PDB file of C-alpha atoms and ligand atoms in Angstrom:
ATOM      1  CA  MET A  27      -0.068  -0.108   0.124  1.00 77.00           C
ATOM      2  CA  SER A  28       2.692   2.381  -0.450  1.00 84.00           C
ATOM      3  CA  LYS A  29       1.468   4.084  -3.806  1.00 89.00           C
ATOM      4  CA  ALA A  30       0.006   7.269  -3.829  1.00 91.00           C
ATOM      5  CA  PHE A  31      -1.595  10.520  -5.480  1.00 91.00           C
ATOM      6  CA  ASP A  32      -3.426  13.667  -5.708  1.00 94.00           C
ATOM      7  CA  LEU A  33      -6.670  12.485  -5.248  1.00 92.00           C
ATOM      8  CA  LYS A  34      -8.119  14.780  -6.589  1.00 93.00           C
ATOM      9  CA  LYS A  35      -5.855  15.516  -9.761  1.00 95.00           C
ATOM     10  CA  GLY A  36      -6.005  11.612 -10.032  1.00 94.00           C
ATOM     11  CA  LEU A  37      -9.396  11.923 -10.496  1.00 95.00           C
ATOM     12  CA  ARG A  38     -10.153  14.810 -12.763  1.00 95.00           C
ATOM     13  CA  ALA A  39      -7.150  13.489 -15.377  1.00 96.00           C
ATOM     14  CA  LEU A  40      -9.076  10.087 -15.519  1.00 96.00           C
ATOM     15  CA  ASN A  41     -12.497  12.257 -15.820  1.00 96.00           C
ATOM     16  CA  ASP A  42     -11.035  14.692 -18.773  1.00 96.00           C
ATOM     17  CA  ASN A  43      -9.352  11.392 -20.579  1.00 97.00           C
ATOM     18  CA  TYR A  44     -12.154   8.637 -21.249  1.00 96.00           C
ATOM     19  CA  ASP A  45     -11.152   8.185 -24.969  1.00 96.00           C
ATOM     20  CA  HIS A  46      -7.649   8.404 -24.547  1.00 97.00           C
ATOM     21  CA  PRO A  47      -5.508   6.555 -27.010  1.00 97.00           C
ATOM     22  CA  TYR A  48      -3.644   5.269 -23.721  1.00 97.00           C
ATOM     23  CA  TRP A  49      -6.472   3.080 -23.132  1.00 98.00           C
ATOM     24  CA  GLU A  50      -5.549   1.216 -25.989  1.00 97.00           C
ATOM     25  CA  GLU A  51      -2.503  -0.402 -23.999  1.00 97.00           C
ATOM     26  CA  PRO A  52      -3.894  -2.479 -21.186  1.00 97.00           C
ATOM     27  CA  ALA A  53      -6.997  -3.446 -23.095  1.00 97.00           C
ATOM     28  CA  ASP A  54      -4.367  -4.981 -25.556  1.00 97.00           C
ATOM     29  CA  ARG A  55      -2.785  -6.820 -22.637  1.00 97.00           C
ATOM     30  CA  CYS A  56      -5.807  -8.313 -20.957  1.00 97.00           C
ATOM     31  CA  LEU A  57      -6.862 -11.133 -21.193  1.00 96.00           C
ATOM     32  CA  SER A  58     -10.577 -11.005 -19.382  1.00 95.00           C
ATOM     33  CA  CYS A  59      -9.533 -13.537 -17.176  1.00 94.00           C
ATOM     34  CA  GLY A  60     -11.346 -11.803 -13.982  1.00 94.00           C
ATOM     35  CA  ASN A  61      -7.843 -12.796 -11.660  1.00 96.00           C
ATOM     36  CA  CYS A  62      -8.520  -8.987 -10.632  1.00 97.00           C
ATOM     37  CA  ILE A  63     -11.944  -9.251  -9.955  1.00 96.00           C
ATOM     38  CA  ASN A  64     -11.971 -12.422  -7.591  1.00 95.00           C
ATOM     39  CA  VAL A  65      -9.278 -11.180  -6.138  1.00 97.00           C
ATOM     40  CA  CYS A  66     -10.745  -7.787  -5.135  1.00 97.00           C
ATOM     41  CA  PRO A  67     -12.234  -7.379  -1.295  1.00 97.00           C
ATOM     42  CA  THR A  68     -14.132  -4.438  -2.578  1.00 96.00           C
ATOM     43  CA  CYS A  69     -15.986  -5.897  -5.947  1.00 95.00           C
ATOM     44  CA  PHE A  70     -19.723  -7.196  -6.231  1.00 93.00           C
ATOM     45  CA  CYS A  71     -21.304  -7.511  -8.986  1.00 93.00           C
ATOM     46  CA  TYR A  72     -23.503 -10.880  -9.947  1.00 94.00           C
ATOM     47  CA  ARG A  73     -25.617 -12.086 -12.637  1.00 93.00           C
ATOM     48  CA  THR A  74     -28.995 -13.933 -11.496  1.00 92.00           C
ATOM     49  CA  THR A  75     -30.056 -17.141 -13.675  1.00 92.00           C
ATOM     50  CA  GLU A  76     -33.748 -18.303 -13.982  1.00 93.00           C
ATOM     51  CA  GLU A  77     -34.289 -21.832 -14.311  1.00 95.00           C
ATOM     52  CA  SER A  78     -37.291 -24.134 -14.407  1.00 96.00           C
ATOM     53  CA  THR A  79     -37.735 -27.744 -14.484  1.00 96.00           C
ATOM     54  CA  VAL A  80     -39.839 -28.657 -17.855  1.00 95.00           C
ATOM     55  CA  ASP A  81     -43.377 -28.810 -15.844  1.00 95.00           C
ATOM     56  CA  GLN A  82     -42.333 -25.887 -14.113  1.00 92.00           C
ATOM     57  CA  ALA A  83     -42.928 -27.145 -10.963  1.00 96.00           C
ATOM     58  CA  VAL A  84     -39.908 -26.009  -9.501  1.00 96.00           C
ATOM     59  CA  THR A  85     -38.403 -22.331 -10.456  1.00 96.00           C
ATOM     60  CA  ALA A  86     -36.049 -20.904  -9.212  1.00 97.00           C
ATOM     61  CA  ARG A  87     -33.577 -17.616  -9.074  1.00 96.00           C
ATOM     62  CA  THR A  88     -29.753 -18.245  -8.747  1.00 96.00           C
ATOM     63  CA  ARG A  89     -27.611 -15.272  -8.058  1.00 96.00           C
ATOM     64  CA  GLN A  90     -23.801 -16.020  -8.385  1.00 94.00           C
ATOM     65  CA  TRP A  91     -20.873 -13.737  -8.428  1.00 93.00           C
ATOM     66  CA  ASP A  92     -19.892 -12.252 -11.688  1.00 95.00           C
ATOM     67  CA  ALA A  93     -16.924 -10.059 -12.913  1.00 95.00           C
ATOM     68  CA  CYS A  94     -17.318  -7.020 -15.249  1.00 95.00           C
ATOM     69  CA  GLN A  95     -14.327  -8.336 -16.881  1.00 94.00           C
ATOM     70  CA  ASN A  96     -15.670 -10.893 -18.495  1.00 94.00           C
ATOM     71  CA  LYS A  97     -17.088 -10.524 -22.204  1.00 93.00           C
ATOM     72  CA  ASP A  98     -20.840 -11.440 -21.740  1.00 93.00           C
ATOM     73  CA  PHE A  99     -20.893  -9.136 -18.795  1.00 94.00           C
ATOM     74  CA  ALA A 100     -22.789  -6.916 -19.680  1.00 95.00           C
ATOM     75  CA  ALA A 101     -24.824  -8.941 -22.686  1.00 93.00           C
ATOM     76  CA  VAL A 102     -28.234  -8.117 -22.279  1.00 91.00           C
ATOM     77  CA  HIS A 103     -31.110  -9.002 -24.529  1.00 91.00           C
ATOM     78  CA  GLY A 104     -30.664  -7.476 -27.845  1.00 91.00           C
ATOM     79  CA  GLY A 105     -26.599  -7.162 -27.711  1.00 95.00           C
ATOM     80  CA  ASN A 106     -23.567  -6.094 -25.007  1.00 97.00           C
ATOM     81  CA  PHE A 107     -23.199  -2.315 -24.366  1.00 95.00           C
ATOM     82  CA  ARG A 108     -19.464  -3.623 -23.529  1.00 96.00           C
ATOM     83  CA  PRO A 109     -17.751  -6.020 -26.159  1.00 96.00           C
ATOM     84  CA  GLU A 110     -14.395  -4.893 -26.145  1.00 96.00           C
ATOM     85  CA  ARG A 111     -12.138  -5.226 -23.968  1.00 96.00           C
ATOM     86  CA  VAL A 112     -11.305  -1.410 -24.300  1.00 97.00           C
ATOM     87  CA  ASP A 113     -14.625  -1.112 -22.869  1.00 97.00           C
ATOM     88  CA  ARG A 114     -14.260  -3.388 -20.024  1.00 97.00           C
ATOM     89  CA  ILE A 115     -11.279  -2.372 -18.452  1.00 97.00           C
ATOM     90  CA  ARG A 116     -12.012   0.973 -18.465  1.00 97.00           C
ATOM     91  CA  GLN A 117     -15.374   0.242 -16.579  1.00 96.00           C
ATOM     92  CA  TRP A 118     -13.381  -1.800 -14.065  1.00 97.00           C
ATOM     93  CA  VAL A 119     -10.499   1.592 -13.320  1.00 97.00           C
ATOM     94  CA  TYR A 120     -13.257   4.461 -13.567  1.00 97.00           C
ATOM     95  CA  HIS A 121     -15.678   2.395 -11.348  1.00 96.00           C
ATOM     96  CA  LYS A 122     -13.289   1.691  -8.895  1.00 96.00           C
ATOM     97  CA  ILE A 123     -11.666   4.808  -8.358  1.00 94.00           C
ATOM     98  CA  ASN A 124     -14.084   7.124  -9.820  1.00 95.00           C
ATOM     99  CA  TRP A 125     -17.784   6.408 -10.142  1.00 96.00           C
ATOM    100  CA  SER A 126     -18.111   4.585  -6.525  1.00 95.00           C
ATOM    101  CA  ILE A 127     -16.524   7.747  -5.240  1.00 95.00           C
ATOM    102  CA  GLU A 128     -19.492   9.855  -6.888  1.00 94.00           C
ATOM    103  CA  GLN A 129     -22.152   6.963  -6.383  1.00 94.00           C
ATOM    104  CA  TYR A 130     -21.063   6.376  -2.495  1.00 94.00           C
ATOM    105  CA  GLY A 131     -18.994   8.914  -1.785  1.00 94.00           C
ATOM    106  CA  VAL A 132     -15.774   6.491  -1.011  1.00 94.00           C
ATOM    107  CA  SER A 133     -13.733   4.806  -3.910  1.00 93.00           C
ATOM    108  CA  GLY A 134     -13.927   1.370  -4.349  1.00 95.00           C
ATOM    109  CA  CYS A 135     -10.037   0.799  -4.313  1.00 95.00           C
ATOM    110  CA  VAL A 136      -8.491   0.230  -0.759  1.00 94.00           C
ATOM    111  CA  GLY A 137      -4.934   0.146  -2.349  1.00 92.00           C
ATOM    112  CA  CYS A 138      -4.484  -3.771  -1.455  1.00 94.00           C
ATOM    113  CA  GLY A 139      -2.887  -4.494  -4.581  1.00 94.00           C
ATOM    114  CA  ARG A 140      -4.149  -7.768  -5.257  1.00 96.00           C
ATOM    115  CA  CYS A 141      -5.683  -7.135  -8.475  1.00 97.00           C
ATOM    116  CA  VAL A 142      -2.005  -6.449  -9.626  1.00 96.00           C
ATOM    117  CA  THR A 143      -0.262  -9.101  -8.173  1.00 96.00           C
ATOM    118  CA  TRP A 144      -3.089 -11.875  -9.658  1.00 97.00           C
ATOM    119  CA  CYS A 145      -2.796 -10.449 -13.156  1.00 97.00           C
ATOM    120  CA  PRO A 146      -1.239 -12.731 -15.576  1.00 97.00           C
ATOM    121  CA  THR A 147      -0.102  -9.829 -17.697  1.00 97.00           C
ATOM    122  CA  ALA A 148       0.940  -7.123 -14.687  1.00 95.00           C
ATOM    123  CA  ILE A 149      -1.932  -4.697 -15.589  1.00 97.00           C
ATOM    124  CA  ASP A 150      -1.581  -2.273 -12.575  1.00 96.00           C
ATOM    125  CA  ILE A 151      -5.014  -0.091 -11.618  1.00 95.00           C
ATOM    126  CA  THR A 152      -2.412   2.750 -10.788  1.00 94.00           C
ATOM    127  CA  GLU A 153      -0.969   3.200 -14.346  1.00 95.00           C
ATOM    128  CA  PRO A 154      -3.733   4.574 -16.411  1.00 96.00           C
ATOM    129  CA  VAL A 155      -3.820   7.624 -12.979  1.00 94.00           C
ATOM    130  CA  TRP A 156      -0.442   8.311 -13.909  1.00 93.00           C
ATOM    131  CA  ARG A 157       0.170   8.071 -16.908  1.00 95.00           C
ATOM    132  CA  LEU A 158      -2.520   9.965 -17.765  1.00 95.00           C
ATOM    133  CA  GLY A 159      -2.081  12.517 -14.705  1.00 93.00           C
ATOM    134  CA  GLY A 160       1.601  12.989 -15.352  1.00 90.00           C
ATOM    135  CA  LYS A 161       4.011  14.822 -13.256  1.00 90.00           C
ATOM    136  CA  ASP A 162       0.824  16.873 -11.704  1.00 88.00           C
ATOM    137  CA  ILE A 163      -0.886  14.298  -9.693  1.00 91.00           C
ATOM    138  CA  GLY A 164       2.260  13.525  -7.703  1.00 89.00           C
ATOM    139  CA  PHE A 165       2.337   9.825  -7.827  1.00 90.00           C
ATOM    140  CA  ARG A 166       4.468   8.340  -5.511  1.00 89.00           C
ATOM    141  CA  ALA A 167       5.682   4.484  -6.483  1.00 85.00           C
TER     142      ALA A 167
HETATM  143  S1  LIG B 208      -6.544  -2.584  -5.865  1.00 73.43           S
HETATM  144 FE1  LIG B 208      -7.788  -1.600  -5.395  1.00 73.43          FE
HETATM  145  S2  LIG B 208      -9.020  -2.710  -7.067  1.00 73.43           S
HETATM  146 FE2  LIG B 208      -7.126  -3.948  -6.897  1.00 73.43          FE
HETATM  147  S3  LIG B 208      -7.594  -5.812  -5.532  1.00 73.43           S
HETATM  148 FE3  LIG B 208      -7.192  -3.789  -3.978  1.00 73.43          FE
HETATM  149  S4  LIG B 208      -9.189  -2.704  -4.005  1.00 73.43           S
HETATM  150 FE4  LIG B 208      -9.514  -4.009  -5.520  1.00 73.43          FE
HETATM  151  S1  LIG B 209      -6.468 -10.192 -13.893  1.00 73.43           S
HETATM  152 FE1  LIG B 209      -5.609  -8.501 -15.331  1.00 73.43          FE
HETATM  153  S2  LIG B 209      -5.323 -10.039 -17.707  1.00 73.43           S
HETATM  154 FE2  LIG B 209      -7.245 -11.146 -15.930  1.00 73.43          FE
HETATM  155  S3  LIG B 209      -8.992  -9.634 -16.411  1.00 73.43           S
HETATM  156 FE3  LIG B 209      -7.978  -8.316 -14.665  1.00 73.43          FE
HETATM  157  S4  LIG B 209      -6.582  -6.867 -15.464  1.00 73.43           S
HETATM  158 FE4  LIG B 209      -7.033  -8.758 -17.518  1.00 73.43          FE
END
């Protein structure tokens, strides 16, 4: 938990660069394996599955953990609104760092680094912040 940056400036750097070409770099490396989500202590997303017996005597709706990095996570009737890896990796980073603060007033990332440790292609959730924010955000490794 040694990494640190100026939060306000880091948030602004991300907000200002949603469409920056940088995002293709981690997207090219990402395998959509979901490891980062599996080990994250704050991830809570899930999918629901509805099943019934043929005679419909028994029906069930079950909830299972899911991951926004999985290709079909955003698949809904008629299409998938995050079909590309760049869509999904951005969703993950922005939800952790920016949107959780906007939604709940607290960060969705506690800085534990588990996702960094377990990513098979060494994708680091802090990298977009310092790559897009530059020296201005005062990043410390
Ligand atoms: S560093 Fe943040 S995003 Fe990564 S596993 Fe820990 S809490 Fe989750
Ligand atoms: S662990 Fe790494 S490769 Fe796997 S989905 Fe997460 S960012 Fe992509």
